PDB file of C-alpha atoms in Angstrom:
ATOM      1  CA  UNK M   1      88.635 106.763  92.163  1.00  0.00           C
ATOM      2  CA  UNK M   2      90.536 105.706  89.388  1.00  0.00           C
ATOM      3  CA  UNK M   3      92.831 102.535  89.529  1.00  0.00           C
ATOM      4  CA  UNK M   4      95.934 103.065  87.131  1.00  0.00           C
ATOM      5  CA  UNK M   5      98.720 100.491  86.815  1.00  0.00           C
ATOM      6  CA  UNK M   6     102.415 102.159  88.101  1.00  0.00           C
ATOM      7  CA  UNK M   7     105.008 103.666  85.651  1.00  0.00           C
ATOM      8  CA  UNK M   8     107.863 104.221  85.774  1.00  0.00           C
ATOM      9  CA  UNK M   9     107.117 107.700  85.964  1.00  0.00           C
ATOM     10  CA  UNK M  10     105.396 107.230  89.219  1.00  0.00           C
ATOM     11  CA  UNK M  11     108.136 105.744  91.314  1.00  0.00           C
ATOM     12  CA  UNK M  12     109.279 108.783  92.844  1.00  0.00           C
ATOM     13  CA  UNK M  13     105.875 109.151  94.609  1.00  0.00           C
ATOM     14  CA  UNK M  14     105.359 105.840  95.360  1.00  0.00           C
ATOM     15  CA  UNK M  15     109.029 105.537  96.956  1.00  0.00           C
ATOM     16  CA  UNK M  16     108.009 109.014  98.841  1.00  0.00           C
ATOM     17  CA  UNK M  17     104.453 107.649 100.226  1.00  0.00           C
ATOM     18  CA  UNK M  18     106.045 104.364 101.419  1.00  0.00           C
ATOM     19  CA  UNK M  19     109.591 106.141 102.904  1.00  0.00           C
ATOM     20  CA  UNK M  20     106.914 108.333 105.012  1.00  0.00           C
ATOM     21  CA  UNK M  21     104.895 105.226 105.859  1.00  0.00           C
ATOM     22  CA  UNK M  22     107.998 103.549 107.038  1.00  0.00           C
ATOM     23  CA  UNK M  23     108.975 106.497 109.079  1.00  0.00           C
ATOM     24  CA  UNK M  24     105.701 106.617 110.789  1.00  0.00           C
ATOM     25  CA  UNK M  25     106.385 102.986 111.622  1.00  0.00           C
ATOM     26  CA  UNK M  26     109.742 103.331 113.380  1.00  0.00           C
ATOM     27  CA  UNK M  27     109.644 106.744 114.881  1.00  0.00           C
ATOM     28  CA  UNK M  28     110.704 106.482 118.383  1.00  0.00           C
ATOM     29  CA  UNK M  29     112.276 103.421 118.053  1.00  0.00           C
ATOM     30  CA  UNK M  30     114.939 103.745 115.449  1.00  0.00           C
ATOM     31  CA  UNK M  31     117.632 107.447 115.647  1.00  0.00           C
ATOM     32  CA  UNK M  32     116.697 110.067 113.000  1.00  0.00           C
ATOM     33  CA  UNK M  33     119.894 108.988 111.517  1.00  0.00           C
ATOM     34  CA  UNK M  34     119.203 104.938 110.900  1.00  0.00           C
ATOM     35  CA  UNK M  35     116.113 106.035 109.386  1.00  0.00           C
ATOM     36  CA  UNK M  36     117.735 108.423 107.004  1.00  0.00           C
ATOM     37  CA  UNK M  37     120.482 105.495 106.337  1.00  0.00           C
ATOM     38  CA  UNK M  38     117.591 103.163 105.700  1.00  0.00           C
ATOM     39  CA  UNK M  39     115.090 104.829 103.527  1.00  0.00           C
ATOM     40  CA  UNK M  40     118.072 106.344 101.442  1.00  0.00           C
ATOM     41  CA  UNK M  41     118.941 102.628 100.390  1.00  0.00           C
ATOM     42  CA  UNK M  42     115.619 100.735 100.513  1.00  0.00           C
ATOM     43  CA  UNK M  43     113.818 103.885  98.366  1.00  0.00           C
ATOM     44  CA  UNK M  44     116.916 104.723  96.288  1.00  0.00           C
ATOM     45  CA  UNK M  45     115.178 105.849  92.791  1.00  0.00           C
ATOM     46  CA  UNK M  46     118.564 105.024  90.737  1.00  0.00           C
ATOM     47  CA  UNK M  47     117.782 102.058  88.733  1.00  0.00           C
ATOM     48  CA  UNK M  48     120.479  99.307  88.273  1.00  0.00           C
ATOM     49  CA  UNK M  49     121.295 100.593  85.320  1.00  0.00           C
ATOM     50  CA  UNK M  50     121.417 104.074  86.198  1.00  0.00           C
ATOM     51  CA  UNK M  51     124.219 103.381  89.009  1.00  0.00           C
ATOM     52  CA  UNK M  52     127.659 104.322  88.528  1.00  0.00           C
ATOM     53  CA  UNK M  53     130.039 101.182  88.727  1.00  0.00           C
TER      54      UNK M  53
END
């Protein structure tokens, strides 16, 4: 195994491994719905300054 520090470039897998973490967490106790709500803002891969304002 082969520890690497995170890039940018790996966001979008580490957002994906912790959404389905999360998921695991909550299922059953939280609607399909407030999970989707919830991991679609807390694992949002638009940067600040990527947003639109």
């Amino acid at each position: 195994m082969e520890i690497i520090k995170a890039e940018i470039a790996h966001a979008g897998e580490i957002a994906r491994i912790c959404a389905t973490g999360w998921r695991q967490t909550v299922e059953g106790k939280l609607s399909e719905e407030a999970q989707k709500q919830t991991v679609d803002e807390w694992y949002n891969l638009m940067l600040p300054w990527q947003q639109e304002k």
